[in-house]
Each structure stands twice: as structure tokens, then as C-alpha cells.
Tab-separated table of C-alpha atoms in Angstrom:
chain	number	residue	atom	x	y	z
L	1485	MET	CA	-9.184	10.020	-5.594
L	1486	GLY	CA	-5.978	8.305	-4.534
L	1487	LEU	CA	-2.582	7.885	-6.153
L	1488	ASN	CA	0.442	5.699	-5.604
L	1489	SER	CA	3.562	4.992	-7.644
L	1490	ASN	CA	5.618	1.844	-7.990
L	1491	PHE	CA	8.769	0.827	-9.841
L	1492	PHE	CA	7.088	0.802	-13.237
L	1493	GLY	CA	4.272	3.291	-13.333
L	1494	PHE	CA	1.399	4.708	-11.390
L	1495	LEU	CA	-2.232	4.129	-10.603
L	1496	SER	CA	-5.311	6.080	-9.779
L	1497	VAL	CA	-8.656	5.391	-8.213
L	1498	ILE	CA	-11.754	7.062	-9.606
L	1499	PHE	CA	-15.120	7.602	-7.961
L	1500	ARG	CA	-17.811	10.258	-7.896
L	1501	LEU	CA	-17.381	13.014	-5.329
L	1502	GLY	CA	-20.981	14.198	-5.469
L	1503	ASP	CA	-24.151	12.985	-3.803
L	1504	GLY	CA	-24.858	9.327	-3.172
L	1505	ASP	CA	-24.069	6.489	-0.810
L	1506	TRP	CA	-20.295	6.075	-0.955
L	1507	SER	CA	-20.525	2.632	0.647
L	1508	THR	CA	-22.400	1.315	-2.404
L	1509	GLU	CA	-20.985	3.548	-5.146
L	1510	LYS	CA	-18.797	1.568	-7.535
L	1511	SER	CA	-15.294	2.809	-8.241
L	1512	TYR	CA	-12.432	1.894	-10.552
L	1513	VAL	CA	-8.747	1.400	-9.869
L	1514	CYS	CA	-6.648	1.995	-12.992
L	1515	THR	CA	-2.937	1.295	-13.531
L	1516	TRP	CA	-0.572	2.528	-16.234
L	1517	ASN	CA	3.008	1.470	-16.992
L	1518	LEU	CA	4.973	4.452	-18.264
L	1519	ASP	CA	7.684	2.147	-19.664
L	1520	ARG	CA	5.290	-0.024	-21.624
L	1521	ARG	CA	5.695	0.045	-25.396
L	1522	GLY	CA	2.667	1.691	-26.934
L	1523	PHE	CA	1.799	3.507	-23.697
L	1524	ASN	CA	-1.582	5.229	-24.084
L	1525	PRO	CA	-2.596	7.695	-21.356
L	1526	ASN	CA	-6.267	7.246	-22.291
L	1527	HIS	CA	-6.231	3.465	-21.898
L	1528	PRO	CA	-5.011	1.987	-18.579
L	1529	ASP	CA	-3.205	-1.351	-18.575
L	1530	VAL	CA	-5.412	-2.713	-15.780
L	1531	VAL	CA	-8.902	-1.669	-14.640
L	1532	LEU	CA	-10.232	-3.063	-11.366
L	1533	ASP	CA	-13.979	-2.752	-10.771
L	1534	VAL	CA	-14.706	-2.288	-7.047
L	1535	ALA	CA	-18.151	-2.429	-5.466
L	1536	SER	CA	-17.494	0.368	-2.934
L	1537	SER	CA	-15.588	3.631	-3.090
L	1538	VAL	CA	-11.813	3.127	-2.851
L	1539	MET	CA	-10.323	5.718	-0.499
L	1540	CYS	CA	-6.605	4.825	-0.600
L	1541	LEU	CA	-4.070	2.606	-2.359
L	1542	ALA	CA	-0.545	1.265	-1.819
L	1543	PHE	CA	1.737	-0.817	-4.015
L	1544	HIS	CA	3.900	-3.391	-2.258
L	1545	PRO	CA	7.423	-1.853	-2.020
L	1546	SER	CA	9.266	-4.853	-3.538
L	1547	ARG	CA	6.501	-6.793	-5.311
L	1548	PRO	CA	4.945	-4.128	-7.540
L	1549	SER	CA	2.164	-6.319	-8.904
L	1550	LEU	CA	0.616	-6.455	-5.409
L	1551	LEU	CA	-1.771	-3.637	-4.600
L	1552	ALA	CA	-3.709	-2.936	-1.390
L	1553	GLY	CA	-6.760	-0.703	-1.127
L	1554	GLY	CA	-8.968	0.649	1.636
L	1555	LEU	CA	-12.704	1.113	1.044
L	1556	PHE	CA	-15.312	3.560	2.272
L	1557	ASN	CA	-17.266	0.692	3.843
L	1558	GLY	CA	-14.293	-0.272	6.070
L	1559	GLU	CA	-12.922	-3.196	4.084
L	1560	VAL	CA	-9.305	-3.761	3.027
L	1561	LEU	CA	-8.623	-5.532	-0.278
L	1562	VAL	CA	-5.514	-6.909	-1.989
L	1563	TRP	CA	-5.077	-7.448	-5.724
L	1564	ASP	CA	-2.368	-9.077	-7.826
L	1565	THR	CA	-2.409	-7.061	-11.049
L	1566	SER	CA	-0.269	-9.678	-12.851
L	1567	ARG	CA	-3.215	-12.095	-12.752
L	1568	THR	CA	-5.456	-11.588	-15.760
L	1569	ASP	CA	-8.256	-13.943	-14.685
L	1570	ASP	CA	-9.075	-12.748	-11.172
L	1571	PRO	CA	-6.690	-10.173	-9.663
L	1572	HIS	CA	-8.458	-10.182	-6.286
L	1573	ILE	CA	-6.391	-12.259	-3.810
L	1574	GLY	CA	-7.257	-10.955	-0.327
L	1575	ARG	CA	-10.097	-9.397	1.643
L	1576	SER	CA	-10.608	-8.406	5.276
L	1577	GLY	CA	-14.381	-8.726	5.056
L	1578	LEU	CA	-16.821	-6.963	7.365
L	1579	SER	CA	-16.826	-8.296	10.910
L	1580	VAL	CA	-16.138	-7.258	14.491
L	1581	ASP	CA	-12.455	-7.036	13.507
L	1582	SER	CA	-12.880	-4.775	10.492
L	1583	HIS	CA	-13.104	-1.011	10.429
L	1584	MET	CA	-16.523	0.487	11.069
L	1585	ASP	CA	-15.802	3.649	9.072
L	1586	ALA	CA	-13.906	4.613	5.938
L	1587	VAL	CA	-10.310	3.439	5.580
L	1588	TYR	CA	-8.127	6.503	4.961
L	1589	GLN	CA	-4.734	4.854	4.470
L	1590	VAL	CA	-3.173	1.451	3.868
L	1591	ARG	CA	0.534	0.654	4.084
L	1592	TRP	CA	2.566	-2.506	3.563
L	1593	LEU	CA	4.721	-3.816	6.415
L	1594	GLN	CA	7.815	-6.001	6.311
L	1595	GLU	CA	7.056	-9.686	5.843
L	1596	VAL	CA	7.220	-11.902	8.922
L	1597	PRO	CA	10.535	-13.810	8.546
L	1598	GLN	CA	9.296	-17.155	9.879
L	1599	SER	CA	5.998	-17.341	8.015
L	1600	HIS	CA	6.726	-15.268	4.901
L	1601	ARG	CA	3.184	-13.953	5.239
L	1602	LEU	CA	2.286	-10.583	3.799
L	1603	GLN	CA	1.263	-7.935	6.318
L	1604	LEU	CA	-0.298	-4.523	5.873
L	1605	LEU	CA	-1.614	-1.756	8.076
L	1606	SER	CA	-4.841	0.246	7.761
L	1607	VAL	CA	-6.178	3.340	9.546
L	1608	SER	CA	-9.722	4.662	9.784
L	1609	SER	CA	-11.885	7.386	11.221
L	1610	ASP	CA	-13.243	4.749	13.632
L	1611	GLY	CA	-10.027	5.302	15.623
L	1612	LYS	CA	-8.509	1.884	14.892
L	1613	ILE	CA	-5.053	1.149	13.453
L	1614	LEU	CA	-5.072	-2.478	12.344
L	1615	VAL	CA	-2.368	-4.876	11.160
L	1616	TRP	CA	-3.606	-7.530	8.721
L	1617	GLN	CA	-1.864	-10.754	7.733
L	1618	MET	CA	-2.537	-12.545	4.459
L	1619	GLU	CA	-3.550	-16.166	4.870
L	1620	LYS	CA	-3.256	-18.813	2.167
L	1621	GLU	CA	-7.019	-18.939	1.769
L	1622	GLY	CA	-7.041	-15.380	0.464
L	1623	GLN	CA	-8.355	-13.867	3.683
L	1624	LEU	CA	-6.800	-10.965	5.555
L	1625	VAL	CA	-6.784	-11.925	9.231
L	1626	LEU	CA	-6.345	-9.390	12.029
L	1627	HIS	CA	-2.846	-9.911	13.444
L	1628	ASN	CA	-2.365	-6.872	15.706
L	1629	GLY	CA	-4.163	-3.641	16.408
L	1630	PHE	CA	-4.289	-0.301	18.173
L	1631	ALA	CA	-7.076	2.110	19.046
L	1632	LEU	CA	-7.171	5.828	19.818
L	1633	VAL	CA	-9.672	6.695	22.539
L	1634	SER	CA	-10.084	10.270	23.797
L	1635	GLN	CA	-9.773	9.248	27.446
L	1636	GLN	CA	-6.344	7.737	26.727
L	1637	MET	CA	-4.860	10.653	24.814
L	1638	PRO	CA	-1.506	12.088	25.990
L	1639	SER	CA	-1.753	14.485	28.919
L	1640	ASN	CA	-0.335	17.403	26.888
L	1641	SER	CA	-3.308	17.330	24.481
L	1642	LYS	CA	-6.783	18.778	24.985
L	1643	VAL	CA	-8.491	15.879	23.252
L	1644	ASN	CA	-9.232	14.199	26.573
L	1645	LYS	CA	-10.578	17.407	28.159
L	1646	HIS	CA	-13.705	17.965	26.084
L	1647	GLY	CA	-15.957	15.555	27.907
L	1648	TRP	CA	-15.690	12.958	25.127
L	1649	GLY	CA	-14.983	10.188	27.635
L	1650	ASP	CA	-14.150	6.987	25.799
L	1651	ALA	CA	-15.144	8.184	22.319
L	1652	ALA	CA	-12.950	7.078	19.424
L	1653	VAL	CA	-10.515	9.598	17.953
L	1654	GLY	CA	-10.721	9.339	14.173
L	1655	VAL	CA	-7.418	8.637	12.398
L	1656	THR	CA	-6.963	10.317	9.009
L	1657	CYS	CA	-3.310	9.583	8.111
L	1658	LEU	CA	-0.171	7.814	9.309
L	1659	SER	CA	3.568	7.825	8.629
L	1660	SER	CA	6.210	5.530	10.118
L	1661	SER	CA	9.731	6.557	11.044
L	1662	HIS	CA	12.368	5.501	8.509
L	1663	PHE	CA	14.849	5.088	11.365
L	1664	ASP	CA	12.820	3.281	14.043
L	1665	PRO	CA	10.027	0.966	12.761
L	1666	SER	CA	8.333	0.994	16.175
L	1667	VAL	CA	7.656	4.760	15.949
L	1668	PHE	CA	4.861	6.256	13.877
L	1669	VAL	CA	2.944	9.527	13.709
L	1670	VAL	CA	-0.796	9.790	13.075
L	1671	GLY	CA	-3.007	12.731	12.196
L	1672	VAL	CA	-6.499	12.868	13.659
L	1673	GLU	CA	-9.784	14.592	12.915
L	1674	GLY	CA	-9.326	17.035	15.798
L	1675	GLY	CA	-6.195	18.467	14.155
L	1676	TYR	CA	-3.632	16.857	16.435
L	1677	LEU	CA	-0.525	14.925	15.437
L	1678	LEU	CA	0.234	12.049	17.798
L	1679	LYS	CA	3.537	10.259	18.264
L	1680	CYS	CA	2.777	6.568	18.722
L	1681	SER	CA	4.639	3.333	19.394
L	1682	THR	CA	4.006	-0.262	18.389
L	1683	ALA	CA	5.900	-1.381	21.506
L	1684	VAL	CA	3.187	-0.239	23.943
L	1685	GLN	CA	1.499	-2.710	26.298
L	1686	THR	CA	-1.356	-0.518	27.591
L	1687	ALA	CA	-4.709	-1.958	26.555
L	1688	ALA	CA	-7.215	0.250	24.777
L	1689	LEU	CA	-10.498	0.760	26.574
L	1690	ALA	CA	-12.900	-2.153	26.319
L	1691	THR	CA	-15.464	-0.073	24.402
L	1692	VAL	CA	-13.408	-0.766	21.258
L	1693	THR	CA	-14.582	-4.180	20.044
L	1694	SER	CA	-12.193	-6.707	18.497
L	1695	SER	CA	-11.449	-10.438	18.637
L	1696	ILE	CA	-7.909	-9.643	19.831
L	1697	PRO	CA	-6.860	-7.094	22.479
L	1698	LEU	CA	-6.155	-3.684	20.970
L	1699	LYS	CA	-3.514	-1.404	22.508
L	1700	ALA	CA	-3.383	2.341	23.157
L	1701	PRO	CA	-0.352	3.590	21.160
L	1702	ALA	CA	-0.418	7.391	21.637
L	1703	GLN	CA	2.493	8.744	23.692
L	1704	PHE	CA	2.847	12.437	22.858
L	1705	ALA	CA	0.683	15.118	21.208
L	1706	PHE	CA	2.009	17.923	19.018
L	1707	SER	CA	0.395	21.364	18.716
L	1708	PRO	CA	-2.662	20.984	16.484
L	1709	HIS	CA	-3.698	22.346	13.134
L	1710	GLY	CA	-6.849	24.458	12.937
L	1711	GLY	CA	-8.801	21.495	11.546
L	1712	PRO	CA	-8.466	17.831	10.568
L	1713	VAL	CA	-5.034	16.679	9.391
L	1714	TYR	CA	-5.127	15.144	5.922
L	1715	SER	CA	-1.500	14.121	5.443
L	1716	VAL	CA	1.659	13.424	7.443
L	1717	ASP	CA	5.091	12.308	6.231
L	1718	CYS	CA	8.233	11.436	8.206
L	1719	SER	CA	11.508	12.601	6.695
L	1720	PRO	CA	13.509	9.855	4.940
L	1721	PHE	CA	16.710	11.751	5.789
L	1722	HIS	CA	16.300	12.832	9.436
L	1723	ARG	CA	14.952	10.752	12.301
L	1724	ASN	CA	13.252	13.653	14.114
L	1725	LEU	CA	11.569	15.624	11.327
L	1726	PHE	CA	8.102	15.206	9.856
L	1727	LEU	CA	5.615	17.273	7.840
L	1728	SER	CA	1.850	17.617	8.141
L	1729	ALA	CA	-0.916	19.296	6.153
L	1730	GLY	CA	-4.571	19.934	6.889
L	1731	THR	CA	-7.826	21.749	6.343
L	1732	ASP	CA	-6.425	25.021	7.709
L	1733	GLY	CA	-4.226	25.350	4.594
L	1734	HIS	CA	-1.035	25.176	6.656
L	1735	ALA	CA	1.986	22.928	6.315
L	1736	HIS	CA	3.726	22.272	9.628
L	1737	LEU	CA	7.299	21.111	10.051
L	1738	TYR	CA	7.709	19.334	13.390
L	1739	SER	CA	10.525	17.829	15.380
L	1740	MET	CA	9.788	14.663	17.354
L	1741	LEU	CA	11.528	16.441	20.257
L	1742	GLN	CA	9.103	19.305	20.854
L	1743	GLU	CA	5.407	20.046	20.925
L	1744	LYS	CA	5.268	23.183	18.783
L	1745	PRO	CA	6.116	23.096	15.064
L	1746	LEU	CA	9.519	24.365	13.960
L	1747	THR	CA	7.703	26.334	11.293
L	1748	SER	CA	4.135	26.817	10.074
L	1749	LEU	CA	3.580	27.771	6.437
L	1750	GLN	CA	0.235	28.922	5.055
L	1751	LEU	CA	0.386	27.446	1.567
L	1752	SER	CA	-3.328	27.614	0.727
L	1753	GLN	CA	-6.378	29.709	1.544
L	1754	LYS	CA	-8.333	26.462	1.311
L	1755	TYR	CA	-7.325	22.926	2.253
L	1756	LEU	CA	-4.006	21.159	1.843
L	1757	PHE	CA	-4.821	17.592	0.889
L	1758	SER	CA	-1.411	15.933	0.621
L	1759	ILE	CA	2.214	16.557	1.552
L	1760	GLN	CA	5.328	14.487	0.877
L	1761	TRP	CA	9.086	14.760	1.243
L	1762	SER	CA	11.232	14.286	-1.838
L	1763	PRO	CA	12.886	10.835	-1.784
L	1764	VAL	CA	16.176	12.319	-3.076
L	1765	ARG	CA	16.364	15.966	-1.901
L	1766	PRO	CA	16.434	16.254	1.936
L	1767	LEU	CA	15.231	19.900	1.927
L	1768	VAL	CA	12.457	19.538	-0.665
L	1769	PHE	CA	8.791	18.635	-0.236
L	1770	ALA	CA	5.630	18.875	-2.345
L	1771	ALA	CA	2.087	19.791	-1.307
L	1772	ALA	CA	-1.312	19.551	-3.019
L	1773	SER	CA	-3.681	22.493	-2.535
L	1774	GLY	CA	-7.398	23.131	-2.662
L	1775	GLU	CA	-6.836	25.898	-5.229
L	1776	GLY	CA	-5.603	23.423	-7.820
L	1777	GLU	CA	-1.893	24.007	-7.315
L	1778	LEU	CA	0.988	21.600	-6.908
L	1779	LEU	CA	3.541	23.342	-4.699
L	1780	LEU	CA	7.255	22.535	-4.456
L	1781	PHE	CA	9.098	23.888	-1.438
L	1782	ASP	CA	12.889	23.997	-1.008
L	1783	PHE	CA	14.137	24.975	2.458
L	1784	GLY	CA	17.544	25.580	0.872
L	1785	ARG	CA	16.063	28.506	-1.084
L	1786	SER	CA	13.418	29.906	1.237
L	1787	SER	CA	12.015	29.127	4.648
L	1788	GLN	CA	8.686	30.834	3.884
L	1789	LYS	CA	7.711	30.617	0.218
L	1790	PRO	CA	7.338	27.799	-2.320
L	1791	SER	CA	10.105	27.729	-4.904
L	1792	LEU	CA	7.710	26.494	-7.606
L	1793	SER	CA	3.940	26.588	-8.034
L	1794	ILE	CA	2.413	24.419	-10.777
L	1795	LYS	CA	-1.140	25.212	-11.830
L	1796	GLN	CA	-2.569	21.724	-12.262
L	1797	THR	CA	-6.208	22.749	-12.875
L	1798	VAL	CA	-7.383	25.873	-14.714
L	1799	ASN	CA	-10.757	25.882	-12.929
L	1800	GLU	CA	-9.234	25.737	-9.417
L	1801	LYS	CA	-10.486	22.197	-8.815
L	1802	PRO	CA	-8.478	20.791	-5.880
L	1803	VAL	CA	-5.370	18.674	-6.229
L	1804	TYR	CA	-6.176	15.762	-3.932
L	1805	CYS	CA	-3.055	13.624	-4.011
L	1806	LEU	CA	0.561	13.513	-5.146
L	1807	GLU	CA	3.356	10.978	-5.317
L	1808	PHE	CA	7.070	11.133	-6.068
L	1809	ASN	CA	8.420	8.256	-8.148
L	1810	ARG	CA	11.196	6.702	-6.085
L	1811	THR	CA	12.872	5.043	-9.069
L	1812	GLN	CA	12.442	7.605	-11.813
L	1813	THR	CA	13.058	10.461	-9.413
L	1814	GLN	CA	12.433	13.217	-11.954
L	1815	LEU	CA	8.724	12.260	-12.080
L	1816	LEU	CA	5.985	13.630	-9.843
L	1817	ALA	CA	2.356	12.551	-10.261
L	1818	ALA	CA	-0.735	14.379	-9.004
L	1819	GLY	CA	-4.461	13.655	-9.164
L	1820	ASP	CA	-7.128	16.363	-9.136
L	1821	GLY	CA	-10.835	17.101	-8.885
L	1822	ASP	CA	-11.289	16.884	-12.660
L	1823	GLY	CA	-10.488	13.171	-12.451
L	1824	MET	CA	-7.132	13.714	-14.168
L	1825	VAL	CA	-3.753	12.292	-13.225
L	1826	LYS	CA	-0.889	14.429	-14.508
L	1827	ILE	CA	2.786	13.439	-14.569
L	1828	TRP	CA	5.262	16.297	-14.159
L	1829	GLN	CA	8.957	16.087	-14.991
L	1830	LEU	CA	11.141	17.887	-12.470
L	1831	SER	CA	14.355	19.695	-13.301
L	1832	SER	CA	17.696	18.698	-11.785
L	1833	ASP	CA	17.184	21.484	-9.215
L	1834	TYR	CA	14.746	19.120	-7.481
L	1835	THR	CA	16.525	15.811	-8.058
L	1836	GLU	CA	20.203	16.432	-7.327
L	1837	GLN	CA	21.268	16.794	-3.713
L	1838	GLY	CA	23.437	19.788	-2.860
L	1839	ALA	CA	26.817	19.519	-1.149
L	1840	ARG	CA	25.692	20.967	2.205
L	1841	GLU	CA	22.094	19.842	2.092
L	1842	MET	CA	22.296	17.352	4.951
L	1843	ASN	CA	24.110	19.928	7.093
L	1844	LEU	CA	21.332	22.442	6.438
L	1845	LEU	CA	18.732	19.818	7.337
L	1846	ASP	CA	20.542	19.167	10.624
L	1847	GLU	CA	20.579	22.909	11.339
L	1848	LEU	CA	16.861	23.073	10.627
L	1849	ALA	CA	16.168	20.194	12.999
L	1850	GLY	CA	18.540	21.705	15.566
L	1851	ALA	CA	16.147	24.621	16.051
L	1852	ALA	CA	14.185	22.307	18.344
L	1853	ALA	CA	16.938	22.530	20.940
L	1854	ASP	CA	17.187	26.346	20.820
């Protein structure tokens, strides 16, 4: 299940989590508009029928009718939900350029000024980070790309010391810096967080097949989680801070300036599936747990314990995803293992920035230099 909010509402993707071939299992992408007159939570405004399991979704940041999705079979699709006849407007297809494994995240990039072409990025467990450009014919064409190969991992990681040679390092999540668009952080299946750059010129090893040369972006490795990383998010308020969450149940707060996390918080005895900074409170983040809880953490109140725990599911089904609404900032959506999307309304404690909040965030980040 995936979740993403836009200016008007939210969406969810639904598929079966049980047995079966995920590459051929149909799934449904549903959108709701919370501001629509006659809003009915049991009847979505748009239902998109997809032939393979949809793993991730992303609304375009300024054109909210445009929606990108990544599939289990490696494809990337684009829909225009304002079109009632045929919303499907773009497809990467399956070729030597496409992902060979499931797509775990898609993200829109800034449009190319000269061509006004739409661009988006996708990451996969096949180790590739691909940049797609929308062509007029409705095809997504590979425009740029990167690949993580174990032999080319940073020297301060142990990924390249396990005898894996030139094996691909599966990418599970990505977040770009809000202050430098060339910098991004990825989480990988081995538990590492890698600082990467789009400005690199080093070619990825030739074992990674593609019609265009792929580059090796990894520059620095951070101390790993105890298992695969499921979510990473760069702070929108501080250039050096980012959060991560993984299968070890820990949330890590890192500085770009040092290898070890500034703090490690065990927020779940099971997995943490998603983590995200508040778009309006610099010291606040939310996390989704395997015990069915939605956790809100405020560093201004405590450096060790969540300030609020919301029991989303009574049967301890996991909360898989969450999303702050960046326009209606009092709203927080979360999707769970019961197939439910719940919208929570936050109090002003979590939506109004305190007087010294940025100073406290700077102090927190300053611990990296101590």
C-alpha cells in the first residue's frame, strides 16, 4: 500500500499482500478530494485499474492532476486524473532501460527549462536510479541514470567487502536535499544510507545494462541499520539533517557531516515502514510502525520518547505509509494493513512553529561537530 497527498486530497493504492504473483496481480489506485462537495470516504473520485501491483505513487508538486506510479514488474506509469476517457498518458515499458525488479519509489523532478518536458525519478531493488523524460508520444524515455554496484561502494562501508564483486545493491528509498538539488540520500537493502551526487562522472560497472551510460553516484556511507532501510527523509529546514527508518524498528537521525547517527531511537519492536519530517514544525517527525501505531515525535519535548502515539489499527496490523498534507498542514494521512486510509487532524502543538525552534534544530545538528 502506498500513499501520497496533493493540494486537494489524497490517494491510496490497494493490492493483496498475500500469496500470488505480484507481477500479474491487479491493483487499484484510488483518489479522494477532501474539499469536494458531497465527499464520500467509501467512494473514491477516481479509480485506476492497473495490471500489476503498484508499489509507490507521487503527485506532481505543482500539477496535482498528474500522478506517477512504480510497479512491481519494474515499469513506471503516469496518469492524468483530470482525463475521464483515458487517464494513462505515459509508460516506461519493459526494455533494457527499465527496472528489472520492483520500483520502490518515484519522485517528480523540476521540468527542463528549454524543453518543458516532464521528468521523474525512480528507484528499484535492481540497484538502478533512473531519470525518465516524458515524450509527446506518451512514452517515458530514459534521460539519465545511476547504478549502485557493491564493488563501487564508498570505502567507509562494508558493502564492498563481502565478496559480492559487481553485484547490484538494491535501493529501497531516496530523498533529495532541499538545499542542494545535486545531493540525495538513498537507503539500501543491506541497511546502509548512502550520500550520493548527481554531479558524478564515474561510470558504473559495465555489468549494469542500459542504452545510455549509467554513473556511480555513491560518495559516503553512514552507519547502517540492523536490516533493510524502508524510508529516508531529508529535513526541509536544515541542510545537513535527515531521518531514516528500517526493519530493525529504529529511527536514526543523521548529519550529512558524520558517519554515525546523532541519535538512534527504537520506536518499534517490529518494523518501521515510513518516516517523514513535518513540513511546518522543524523539530517534529512522524513514523509508521509494524505494531499498528502512528508515532509523532517532537525533539523540543523529548529526545528519546514519542510525544504522541496514535493507535491506527486495533488488531496490530502494520501502518505501512504516512503523509503530511503540505497545504492543509493540520492533516496527516496513514494507510495500514487492513486496507484503510485514515486522516488524522493534528492540534496546533504540531502545526505552529515555536519561537526558538530553529535555534534548537541548529543545536541538534551542531552535535555532529562535538
